Structure formats: structure tokens, C-alpha cells
Short mmCIF file of C-alpha atoms in Angstrom, two decimals:
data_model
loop_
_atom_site.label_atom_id
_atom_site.label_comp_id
_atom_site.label_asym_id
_atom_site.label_seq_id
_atom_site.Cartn_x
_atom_site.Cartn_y
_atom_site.Cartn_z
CA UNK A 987 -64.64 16.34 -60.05
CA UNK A 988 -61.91 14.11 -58.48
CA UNK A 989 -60.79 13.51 -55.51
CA UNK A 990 -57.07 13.00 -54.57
CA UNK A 991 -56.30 11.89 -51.05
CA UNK A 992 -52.72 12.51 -49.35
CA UNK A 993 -52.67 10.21 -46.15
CA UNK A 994 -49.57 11.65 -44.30
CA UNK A 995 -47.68 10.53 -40.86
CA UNK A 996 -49.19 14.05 -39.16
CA UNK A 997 -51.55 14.68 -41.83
CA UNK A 998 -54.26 13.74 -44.41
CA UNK A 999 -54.24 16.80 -46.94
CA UNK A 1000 -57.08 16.38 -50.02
CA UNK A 1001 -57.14 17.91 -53.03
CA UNK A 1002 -60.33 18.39 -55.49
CA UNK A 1003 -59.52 18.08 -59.53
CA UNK A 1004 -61.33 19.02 -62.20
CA UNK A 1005 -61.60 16.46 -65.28
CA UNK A 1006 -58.41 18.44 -66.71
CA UNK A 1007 -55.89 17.76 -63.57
CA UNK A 1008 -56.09 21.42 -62.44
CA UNK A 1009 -56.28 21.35 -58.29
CA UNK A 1010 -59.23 23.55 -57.57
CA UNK A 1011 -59.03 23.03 -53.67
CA UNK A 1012 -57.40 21.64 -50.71
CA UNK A 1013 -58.10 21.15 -47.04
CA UNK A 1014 -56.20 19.02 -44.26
CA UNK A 1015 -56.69 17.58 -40.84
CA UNK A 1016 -55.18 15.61 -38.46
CA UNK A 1017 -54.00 11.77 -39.40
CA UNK A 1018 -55.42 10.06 -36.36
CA UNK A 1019 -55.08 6.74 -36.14
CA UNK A 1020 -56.79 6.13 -33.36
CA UNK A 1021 -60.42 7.24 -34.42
CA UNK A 1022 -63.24 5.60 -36.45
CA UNK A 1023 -64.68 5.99 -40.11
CA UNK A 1024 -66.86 8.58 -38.56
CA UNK A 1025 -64.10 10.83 -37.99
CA UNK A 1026 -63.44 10.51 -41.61
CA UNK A 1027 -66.35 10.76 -42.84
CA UNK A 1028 -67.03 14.15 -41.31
CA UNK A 1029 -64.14 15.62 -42.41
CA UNK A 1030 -64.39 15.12 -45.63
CA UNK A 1031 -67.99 15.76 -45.79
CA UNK A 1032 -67.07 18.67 -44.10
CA UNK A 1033 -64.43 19.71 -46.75
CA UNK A 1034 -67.14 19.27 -49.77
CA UNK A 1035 -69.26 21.55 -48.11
CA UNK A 1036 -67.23 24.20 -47.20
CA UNK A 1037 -66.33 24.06 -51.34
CA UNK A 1038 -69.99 24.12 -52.41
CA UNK A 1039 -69.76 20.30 -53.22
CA UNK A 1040 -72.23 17.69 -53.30
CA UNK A 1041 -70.74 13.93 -52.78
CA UNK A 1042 -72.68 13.30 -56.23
CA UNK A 1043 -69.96 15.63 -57.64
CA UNK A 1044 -67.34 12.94 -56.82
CA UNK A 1045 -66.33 10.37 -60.07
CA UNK A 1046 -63.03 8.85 -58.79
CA UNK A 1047 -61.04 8.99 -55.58
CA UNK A 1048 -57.43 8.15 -55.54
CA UNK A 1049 -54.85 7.68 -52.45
CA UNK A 1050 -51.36 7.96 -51.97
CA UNK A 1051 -51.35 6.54 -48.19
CA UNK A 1052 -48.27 5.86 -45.71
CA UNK A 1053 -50.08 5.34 -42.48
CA UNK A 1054 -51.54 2.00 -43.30
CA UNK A 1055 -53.33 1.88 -40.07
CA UNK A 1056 -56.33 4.53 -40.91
CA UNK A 1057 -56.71 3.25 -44.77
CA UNK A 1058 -59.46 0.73 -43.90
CA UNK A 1059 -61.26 3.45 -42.05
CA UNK A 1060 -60.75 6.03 -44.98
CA UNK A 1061 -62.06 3.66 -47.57
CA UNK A 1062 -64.96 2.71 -45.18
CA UNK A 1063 -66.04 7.00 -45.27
CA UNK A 1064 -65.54 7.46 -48.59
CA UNK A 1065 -67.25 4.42 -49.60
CA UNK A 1066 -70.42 5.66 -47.47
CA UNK A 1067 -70.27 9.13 -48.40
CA UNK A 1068 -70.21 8.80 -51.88
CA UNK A 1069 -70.74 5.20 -53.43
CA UNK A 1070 -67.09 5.26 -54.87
CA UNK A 1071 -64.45 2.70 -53.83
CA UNK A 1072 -61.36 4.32 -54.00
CA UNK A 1073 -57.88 3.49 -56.00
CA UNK A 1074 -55.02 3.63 -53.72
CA UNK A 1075 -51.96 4.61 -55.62
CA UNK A 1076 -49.23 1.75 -55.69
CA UNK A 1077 -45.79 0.74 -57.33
CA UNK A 1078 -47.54 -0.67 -60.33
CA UNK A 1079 -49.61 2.80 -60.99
CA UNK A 1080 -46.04 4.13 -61.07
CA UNK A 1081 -44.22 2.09 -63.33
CA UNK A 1082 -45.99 3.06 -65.96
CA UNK A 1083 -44.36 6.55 -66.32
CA UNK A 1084 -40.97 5.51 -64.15
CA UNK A 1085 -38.27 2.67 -63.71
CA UNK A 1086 -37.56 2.17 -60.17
CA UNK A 1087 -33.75 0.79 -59.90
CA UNK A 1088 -33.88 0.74 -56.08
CA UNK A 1089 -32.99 -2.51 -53.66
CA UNK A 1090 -36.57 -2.86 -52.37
CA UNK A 1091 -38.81 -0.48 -54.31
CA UNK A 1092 -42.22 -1.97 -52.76
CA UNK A 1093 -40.45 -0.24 -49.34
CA UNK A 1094 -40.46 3.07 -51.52
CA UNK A 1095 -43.36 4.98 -49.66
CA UNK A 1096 -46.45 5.64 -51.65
CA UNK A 1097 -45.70 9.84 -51.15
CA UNK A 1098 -41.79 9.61 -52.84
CA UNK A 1099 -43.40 7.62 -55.78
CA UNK A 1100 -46.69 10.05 -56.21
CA UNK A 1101 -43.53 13.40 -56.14
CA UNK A 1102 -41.59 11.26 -58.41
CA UNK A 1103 -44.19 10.79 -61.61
CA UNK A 1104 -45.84 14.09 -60.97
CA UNK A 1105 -41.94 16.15 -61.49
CA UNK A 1106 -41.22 13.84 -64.26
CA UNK A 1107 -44.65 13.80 -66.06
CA UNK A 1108 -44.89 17.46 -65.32
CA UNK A 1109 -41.18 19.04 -66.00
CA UNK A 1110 -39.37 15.73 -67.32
CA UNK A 1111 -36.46 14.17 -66.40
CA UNK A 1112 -33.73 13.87 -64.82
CA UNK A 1113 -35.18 15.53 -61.78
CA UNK A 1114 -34.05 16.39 -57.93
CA UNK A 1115 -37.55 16.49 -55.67
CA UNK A 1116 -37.56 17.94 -52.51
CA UNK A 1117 -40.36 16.97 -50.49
CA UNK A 1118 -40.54 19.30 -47.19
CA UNK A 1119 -42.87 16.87 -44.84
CA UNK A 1120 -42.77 15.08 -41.33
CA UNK A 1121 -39.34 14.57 -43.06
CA UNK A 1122 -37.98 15.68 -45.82
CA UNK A 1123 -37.25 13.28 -48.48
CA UNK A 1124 -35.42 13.84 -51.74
CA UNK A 1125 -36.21 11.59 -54.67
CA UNK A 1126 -33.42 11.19 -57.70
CA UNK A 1127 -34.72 10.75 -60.91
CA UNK A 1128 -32.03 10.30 -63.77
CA UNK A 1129 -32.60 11.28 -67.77
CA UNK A 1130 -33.67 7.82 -68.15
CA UNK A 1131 -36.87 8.42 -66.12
CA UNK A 1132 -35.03 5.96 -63.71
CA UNK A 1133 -35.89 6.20 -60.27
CA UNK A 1134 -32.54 6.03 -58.70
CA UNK A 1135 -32.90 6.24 -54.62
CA UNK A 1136 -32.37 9.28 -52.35
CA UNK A 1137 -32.30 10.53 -49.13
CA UNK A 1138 -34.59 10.99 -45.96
CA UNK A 1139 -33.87 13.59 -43.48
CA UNK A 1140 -35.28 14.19 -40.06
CA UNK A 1141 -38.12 17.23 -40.98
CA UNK A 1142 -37.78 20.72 -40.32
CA UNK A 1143 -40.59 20.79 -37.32
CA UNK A 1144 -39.61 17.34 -36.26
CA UNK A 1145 -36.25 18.73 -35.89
CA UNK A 1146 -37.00 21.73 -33.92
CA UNK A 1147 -39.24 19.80 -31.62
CA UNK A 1148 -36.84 17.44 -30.65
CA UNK A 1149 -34.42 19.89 -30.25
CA UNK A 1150 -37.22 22.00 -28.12
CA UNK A 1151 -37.70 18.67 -26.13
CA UNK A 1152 -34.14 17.36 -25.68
CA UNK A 1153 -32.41 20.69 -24.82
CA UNK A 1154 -34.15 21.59 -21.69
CA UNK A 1155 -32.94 25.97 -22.09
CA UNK A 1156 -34.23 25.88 -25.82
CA UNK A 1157 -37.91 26.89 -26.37
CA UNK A 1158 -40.22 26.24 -28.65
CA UNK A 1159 -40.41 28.21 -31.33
CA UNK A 1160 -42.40 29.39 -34.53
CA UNK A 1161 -40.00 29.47 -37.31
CA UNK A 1162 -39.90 32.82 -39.30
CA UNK A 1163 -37.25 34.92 -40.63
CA UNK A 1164 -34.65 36.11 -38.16
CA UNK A 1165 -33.41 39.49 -37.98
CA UNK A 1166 -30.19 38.80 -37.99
CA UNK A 1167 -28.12 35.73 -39.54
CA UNK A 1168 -25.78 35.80 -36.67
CA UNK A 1169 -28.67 35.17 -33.93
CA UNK A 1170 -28.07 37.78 -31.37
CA UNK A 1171 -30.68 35.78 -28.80
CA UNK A 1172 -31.66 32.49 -28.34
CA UNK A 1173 -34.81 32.43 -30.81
CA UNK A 1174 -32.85 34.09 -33.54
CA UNK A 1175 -30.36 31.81 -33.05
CA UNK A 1176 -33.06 28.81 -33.29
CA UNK A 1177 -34.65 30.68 -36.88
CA UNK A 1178 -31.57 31.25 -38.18
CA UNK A 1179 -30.14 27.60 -37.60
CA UNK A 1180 -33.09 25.70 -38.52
CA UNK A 1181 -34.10 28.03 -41.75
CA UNK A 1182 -30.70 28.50 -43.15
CA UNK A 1183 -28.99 25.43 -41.77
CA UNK A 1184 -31.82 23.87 -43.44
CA UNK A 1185 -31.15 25.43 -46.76
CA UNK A 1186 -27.01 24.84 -46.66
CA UNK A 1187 -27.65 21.41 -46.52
CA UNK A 1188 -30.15 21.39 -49.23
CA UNK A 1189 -27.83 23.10 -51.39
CA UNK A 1190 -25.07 21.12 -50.56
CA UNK A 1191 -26.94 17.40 -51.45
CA UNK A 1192 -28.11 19.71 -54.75
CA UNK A 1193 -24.39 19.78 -55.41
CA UNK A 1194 -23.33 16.54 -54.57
CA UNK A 1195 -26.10 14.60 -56.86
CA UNK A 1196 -25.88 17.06 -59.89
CA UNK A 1197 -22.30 15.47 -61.10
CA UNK A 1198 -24.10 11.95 -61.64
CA UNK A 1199 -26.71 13.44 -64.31
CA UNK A 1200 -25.07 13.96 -68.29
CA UNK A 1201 -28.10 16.53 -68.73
CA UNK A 1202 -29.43 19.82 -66.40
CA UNK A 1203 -31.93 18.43 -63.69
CA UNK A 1204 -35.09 20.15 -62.87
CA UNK A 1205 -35.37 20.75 -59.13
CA UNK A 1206 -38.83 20.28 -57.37
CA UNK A 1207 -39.48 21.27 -53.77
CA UNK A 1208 -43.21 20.51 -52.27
CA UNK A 1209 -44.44 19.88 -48.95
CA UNK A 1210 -45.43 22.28 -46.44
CA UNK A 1211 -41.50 24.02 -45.36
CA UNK A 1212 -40.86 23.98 -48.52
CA UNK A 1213 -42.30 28.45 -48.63
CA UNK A 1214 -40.69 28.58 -45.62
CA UNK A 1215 -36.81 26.55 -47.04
CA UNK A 1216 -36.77 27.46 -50.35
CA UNK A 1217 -36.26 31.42 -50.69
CA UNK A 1218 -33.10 30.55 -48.67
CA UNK A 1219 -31.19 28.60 -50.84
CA UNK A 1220 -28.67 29.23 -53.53
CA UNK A 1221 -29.94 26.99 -56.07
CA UNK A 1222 -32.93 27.95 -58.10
CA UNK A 1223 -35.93 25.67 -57.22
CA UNK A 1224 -39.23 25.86 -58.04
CA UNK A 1225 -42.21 24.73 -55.57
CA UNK A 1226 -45.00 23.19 -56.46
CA UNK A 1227 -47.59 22.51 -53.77
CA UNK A 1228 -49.40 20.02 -55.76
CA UNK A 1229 -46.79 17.88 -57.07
CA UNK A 1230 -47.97 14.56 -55.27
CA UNK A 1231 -51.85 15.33 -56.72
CA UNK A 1232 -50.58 15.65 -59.97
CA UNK A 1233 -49.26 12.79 -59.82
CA UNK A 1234 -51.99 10.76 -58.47
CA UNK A 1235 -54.36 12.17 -61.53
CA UNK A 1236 -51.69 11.77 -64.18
CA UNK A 1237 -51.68 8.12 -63.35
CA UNK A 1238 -55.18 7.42 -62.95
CA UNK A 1239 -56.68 9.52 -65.75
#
């Protein structure tokens, strides 16, 4: 079995692999980057067990990390919980299934370039990917397997926080399906603005880049708003929940 570690600004989500790429498992918790190796440690210890896992199990570990901060500490637990030193995923790991055509592409964070080889080595190219995190990012991926830029967005829960935050009448709010479109109260007007606003502008960035490929482009949405996003657009996009740990595997294995 593998491990596949996805070291987020909010969270650290793993995924277990079997020796064919197929994600048999997941769990998450909190990125903290104020706590030790111990915190670590447990958690993922705790995640093994609760799968009926034995650290012996473990052959490789690989990491797509943004939150430089807590990667000493992660290497540190997995390191004593189960002998292995782990690979963190990195531009070069990349390159070898992509061309990156960007200004800076050691800037490119380690999560965009995971989404970017797991949509092309999984549904080809050229490819839109949506990634629905702390913010949502989409990734541009031409026929050429040419990584070609893309946009970052504030995230759907970052936005409705701040806007929770900075408008002192608005609540906070769980986001879920309004009953009506036109919000008739202030929470439906919240749902609606956040879930279909959300989608609009998806759809209308889907439009914008699909004139600069010669060939249909897949479109890939991941990330955890993406269930929540994607049944309200107008453009047919598939979600794929593991896209970043396919990636990881595909280009260590």
C-alpha cells in the first residue's frame, strides 16, 4: 500500500493506494502549523488504524505540500512511524508528463501541478481543472500537454466568511441549496449568491478559455465545493475527488 499525502492551507487530506493507483481510503485533519511531529504522528497512526492498517503495510509515501512550515514535522512522523522517508512531489516529478510555459513555474504550487498531471495522465489533454479548495484555482492545459497558466480565485468558504465577517447584518451560514433562486430572506439570498454566483462565473471563465484550444477540452473539477459547485453549472464537468492522488502515484510509480 501507498501512501499519498495532500498538505493543504486548512487541511492535510491522505489518501491510501493500492500497488495499481486505485484510492482505497482517505481521511483529513486540521493543517496546524503550530504543533509538533507528535501531532502528526497520531493522526496518521490514527488514520491506519481506523483502516485496519499496520505501518508495515506502508512501501512509499509521497507529498504534494503548500504549507512549507509543517513539512519538516510531517517527514519527522512519518519517518518514525514507519521507517520510510518520504518523496515530496516537485516541478521536476512533473515535467515528466507536462511542459510548464509559465513566467515562474517553481512559484506554481505543488497542488495545481499534482491536478495538472493527474487530468492529463488520466483524461488527456488539452484540459480545464477546477480545483474547489481554500481557493479555487483553475489550471489550463493546452493539446500540447503544455501547462499554460490560470487563474486563482478567493474560495467558496473563504468567501462567505469574509463576507460573514465584513458585513456586520450577514450571518454565517452553511451553504446548501436554496429554495428559491430569487432569495426571498437573507440566508437564501447568501445560498443562492454564493452557489450559483459561484457557478456563473465558472461557466463564464469555461467560455472565455475554450476559444484558445484547436481541439475539445476535458473539464476536471476536484476539491471539496466542487459536489456542492458543480451540479450548478451549465457546462458538463466531471469531478474527480482524487485527481491530485492520482497524480502523485502516476508520477512516482
Amino acid at each position: 500500500m501507498h501512501i499519498l499525502t495532500d498538505i493543504g492551507n486548512s487541511t492535510i487530506v491522505t489518501a491510501i493506494a493500492d500497488n495499481d493507483g486505485q484510492i482505497t481510503n482517505t481521511w483529513r485533519f486540521k493543517t496546524r502549523k503550530e504543533e509538533t511531529f507528535s501531532f502528526f504522528r497520531y493522526e496518521l497512526k490514527q488514520g491506519l488504524r481506523k483502516y485496519g492498517l499496520e505501518p508495515k503495510d506502508i512501501e512509499t509515501v509521497t507529498i504534494s505540500s503548500v504549507v512549507p512550515e509543517v513539512n519538516d514535522d510531517i517527514v519527522l512522523a512519518i519517518t518514525d512511524l514507519t521507517g520510510i522517508t518520504p518523496h515530496f512531489f516537485g516541478l521536476e516529478d512533473a515535467q515528466r508528463f507536462i511542459t510548464i510555459d509559465i513566467e515562474s513555474p517553481s512559484q506554481l504550487g505543488k497542488d495545481r501541478l499534482a491536478d495538472a498531471v493527474g487530468a492529463v495522465t488520466c483524461y488527456g489533454a488539452p484540459t480545464i481543472v477546477i480545483d474547489f479548495g481554500t481557493a479555487t484555482t483553475i489550471g489550463v492545459i493546452n493539446e500540447n500537454k503544455t501547462y499554460l497558466g490560470g487563474l486563482i480565485i478567493p474560495g467558496v468558504k473563504t468567501s462567505v466568511n469574509a463576507l460573514s465577517q465584513r458585513a456586520s447584518q450577514l450571518p454565517a451560514i452553511t451553504i446548501e441549496k436554496p429554495r428559491h433562486f430569487i432569495g426571498r430572506n437573507t440566508l437564501e439570498c447568501m445560498q443562492s449568491g454564493i452557489l450559483n454566483g459561484t457557478a456563473a462565473m465558472i461557466d463564464g471563465l469555461i467560455d472565455k478559455l475554450l476559444p484558445s484550444f484547436t481541439q475539445p477540452a476535458h473539464l476536471i473539477a476536484t476539491g471539496g465545493m466542487a459536489k456542492s459547485i458543480i451540479p450548478y453549472c451549465q457546462h458538463q464537468i466531471t469531478k474527480d475527488d482524487y485527481l491530485l492522488f492520482k497524480g502523485l502515484f502516476n508520477t512516482t510509480h
